[in-house]
mmCIF file of C-alpha atoms and ligand atoms in Angstrom:
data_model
loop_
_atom_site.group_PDB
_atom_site.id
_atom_site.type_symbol
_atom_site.label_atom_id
_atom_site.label_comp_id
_atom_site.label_asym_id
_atom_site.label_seq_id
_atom_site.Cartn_x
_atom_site.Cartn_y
_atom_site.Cartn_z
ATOM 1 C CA UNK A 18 98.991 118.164 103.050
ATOM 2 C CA UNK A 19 101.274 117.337 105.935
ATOM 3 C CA UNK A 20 104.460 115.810 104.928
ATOM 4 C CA UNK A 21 106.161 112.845 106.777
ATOM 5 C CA UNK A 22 109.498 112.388 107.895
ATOM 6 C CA UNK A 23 111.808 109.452 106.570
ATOM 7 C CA UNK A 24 111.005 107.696 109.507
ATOM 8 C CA UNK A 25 107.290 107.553 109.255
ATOM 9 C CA UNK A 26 107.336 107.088 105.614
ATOM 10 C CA UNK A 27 109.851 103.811 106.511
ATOM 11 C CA UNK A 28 107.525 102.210 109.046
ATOM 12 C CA UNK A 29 105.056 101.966 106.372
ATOM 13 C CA UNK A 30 106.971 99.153 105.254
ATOM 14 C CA UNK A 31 108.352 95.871 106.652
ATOM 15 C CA UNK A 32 111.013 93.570 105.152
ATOM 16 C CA UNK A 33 110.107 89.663 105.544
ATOM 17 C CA UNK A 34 113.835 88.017 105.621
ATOM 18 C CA UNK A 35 114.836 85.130 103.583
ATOM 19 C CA UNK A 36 117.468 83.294 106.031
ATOM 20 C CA UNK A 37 118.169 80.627 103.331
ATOM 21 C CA UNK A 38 118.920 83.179 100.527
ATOM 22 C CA UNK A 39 120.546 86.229 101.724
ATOM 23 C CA UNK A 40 119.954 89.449 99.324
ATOM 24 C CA UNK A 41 122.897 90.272 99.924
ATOM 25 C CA UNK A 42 126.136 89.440 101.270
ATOM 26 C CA UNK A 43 129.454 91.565 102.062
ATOM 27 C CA UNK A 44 132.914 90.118 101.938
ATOM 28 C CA UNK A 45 134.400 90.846 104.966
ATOM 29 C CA UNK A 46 138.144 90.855 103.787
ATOM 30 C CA UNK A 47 137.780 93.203 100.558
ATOM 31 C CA UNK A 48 135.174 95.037 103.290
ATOM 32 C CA UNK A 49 137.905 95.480 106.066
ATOM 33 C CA UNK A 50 139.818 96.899 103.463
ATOM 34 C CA UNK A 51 137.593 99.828 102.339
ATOM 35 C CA UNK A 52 138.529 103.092 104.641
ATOM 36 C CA UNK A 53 135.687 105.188 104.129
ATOM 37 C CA UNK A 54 132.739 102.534 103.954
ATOM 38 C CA UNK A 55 130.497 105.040 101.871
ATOM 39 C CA UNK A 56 127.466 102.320 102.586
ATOM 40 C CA UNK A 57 127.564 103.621 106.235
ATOM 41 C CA UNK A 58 126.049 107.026 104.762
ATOM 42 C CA UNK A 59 124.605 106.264 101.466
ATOM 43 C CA UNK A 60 121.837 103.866 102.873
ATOM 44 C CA UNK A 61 118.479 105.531 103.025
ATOM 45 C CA UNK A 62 117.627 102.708 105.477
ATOM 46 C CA UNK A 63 120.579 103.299 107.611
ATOM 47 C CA UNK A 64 121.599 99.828 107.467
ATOM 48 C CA UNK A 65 124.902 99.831 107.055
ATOM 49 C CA UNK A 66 127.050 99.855 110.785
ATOM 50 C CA UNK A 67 130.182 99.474 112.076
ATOM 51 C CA UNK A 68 130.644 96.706 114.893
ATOM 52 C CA UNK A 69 133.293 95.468 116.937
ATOM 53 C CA UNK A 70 135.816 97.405 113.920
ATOM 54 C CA UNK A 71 133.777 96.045 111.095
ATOM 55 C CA UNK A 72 130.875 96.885 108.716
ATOM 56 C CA UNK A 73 127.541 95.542 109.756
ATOM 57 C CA UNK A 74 124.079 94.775 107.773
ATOM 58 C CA UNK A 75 121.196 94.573 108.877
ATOM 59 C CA UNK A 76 118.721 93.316 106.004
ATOM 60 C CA UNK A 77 115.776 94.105 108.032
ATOM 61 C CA UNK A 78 114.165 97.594 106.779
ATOM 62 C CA UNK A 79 116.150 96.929 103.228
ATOM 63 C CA UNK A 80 114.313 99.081 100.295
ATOM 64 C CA UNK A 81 115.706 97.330 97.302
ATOM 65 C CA UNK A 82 117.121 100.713 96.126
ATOM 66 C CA UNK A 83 120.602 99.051 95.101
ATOM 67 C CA UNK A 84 122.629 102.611 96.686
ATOM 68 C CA UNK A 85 125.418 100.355 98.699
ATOM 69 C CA UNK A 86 126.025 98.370 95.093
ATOM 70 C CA UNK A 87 126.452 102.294 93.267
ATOM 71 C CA UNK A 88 128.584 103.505 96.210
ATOM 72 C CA UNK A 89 130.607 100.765 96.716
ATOM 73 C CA UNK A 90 134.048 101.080 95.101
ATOM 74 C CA UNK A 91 135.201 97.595 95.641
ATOM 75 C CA UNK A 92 134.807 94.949 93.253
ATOM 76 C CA UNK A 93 133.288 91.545 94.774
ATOM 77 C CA UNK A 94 132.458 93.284 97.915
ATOM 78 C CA UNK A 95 128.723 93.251 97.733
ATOM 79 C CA UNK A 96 126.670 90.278 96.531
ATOM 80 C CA UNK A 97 123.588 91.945 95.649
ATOM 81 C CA UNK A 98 120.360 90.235 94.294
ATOM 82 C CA UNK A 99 116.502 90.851 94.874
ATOM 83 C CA UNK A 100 114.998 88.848 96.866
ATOM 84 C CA UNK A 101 113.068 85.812 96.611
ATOM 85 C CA UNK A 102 109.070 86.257 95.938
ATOM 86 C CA UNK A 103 107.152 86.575 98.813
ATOM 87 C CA UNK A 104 110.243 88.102 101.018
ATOM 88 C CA UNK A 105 112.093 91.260 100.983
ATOM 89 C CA UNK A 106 110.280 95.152 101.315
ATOM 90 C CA UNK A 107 106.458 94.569 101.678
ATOM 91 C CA UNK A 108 104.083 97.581 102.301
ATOM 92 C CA UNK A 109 102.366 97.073 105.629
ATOM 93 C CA UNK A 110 99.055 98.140 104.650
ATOM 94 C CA UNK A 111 98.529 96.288 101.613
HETATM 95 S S1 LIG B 27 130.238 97.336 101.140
HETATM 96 FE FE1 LIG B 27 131.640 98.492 99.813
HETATM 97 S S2 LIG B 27 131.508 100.602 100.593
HETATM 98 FE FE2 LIG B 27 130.703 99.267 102.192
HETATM 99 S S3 LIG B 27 132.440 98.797 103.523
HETATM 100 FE FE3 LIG B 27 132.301 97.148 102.005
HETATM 101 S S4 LIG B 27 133.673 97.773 100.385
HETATM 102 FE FE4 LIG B 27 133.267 99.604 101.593
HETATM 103 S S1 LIG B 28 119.579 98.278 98.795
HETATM 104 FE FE1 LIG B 28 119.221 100.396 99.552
HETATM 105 S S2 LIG B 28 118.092 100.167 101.474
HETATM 106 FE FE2 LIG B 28 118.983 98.162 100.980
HETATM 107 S S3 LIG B 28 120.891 98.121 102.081
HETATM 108 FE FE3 LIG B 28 121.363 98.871 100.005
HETATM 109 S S4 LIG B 28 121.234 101.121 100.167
HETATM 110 FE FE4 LIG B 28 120.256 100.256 101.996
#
């Protein structure tokens, strides 16, 4: 059996974004405050960037795995719930 990379076995899914209730939300003080921004490398997804000198997140490609939340060291600096039914990770052949 031939084994896939992480990228093919990612674009079997797509993420359907809830603008009106985000799954999560940084706090960009407590954020700017964090030197070694462990999201950046714990995200399977590779969300996590930094822009203009600050973290970045892009919710599109999210898995739901919670990682950032277990890496993250700060208190209050990730707001982290699943999202709403009928948005969030969705497999794109089902
Ligand atoms: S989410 Fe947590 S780990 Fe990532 S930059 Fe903010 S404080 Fe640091
Ligand atoms: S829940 Fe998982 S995939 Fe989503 S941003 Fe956090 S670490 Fe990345």
């Amino acid at each position: 059996m031939k084994r896939l990379s992480t990228e093919q076995l990612l674009s079997i899914n797509k993420f359907s974004v809830d603008d009106e209730a985000k799954h999560i939300i940084l706090d960009r003080q407590i954020c700017g405050r964090c030197e070694s921004k462990p999201c950046r490398f714990a995200c399977p997804a590779g969300l996590y960037s930094i822009k203009d000198g600050e973290i970045s997140f892009d919710p599109v490609g999210c898995l739901e795995c919670g990682t950032c939340r277990v890496v993250c060291s700060h208190p209050g600096a990730i707001t982290w719930q699943y999202p709403r039914g009928g948005f969030g990770v969705i497999y794109r052949y089902g």
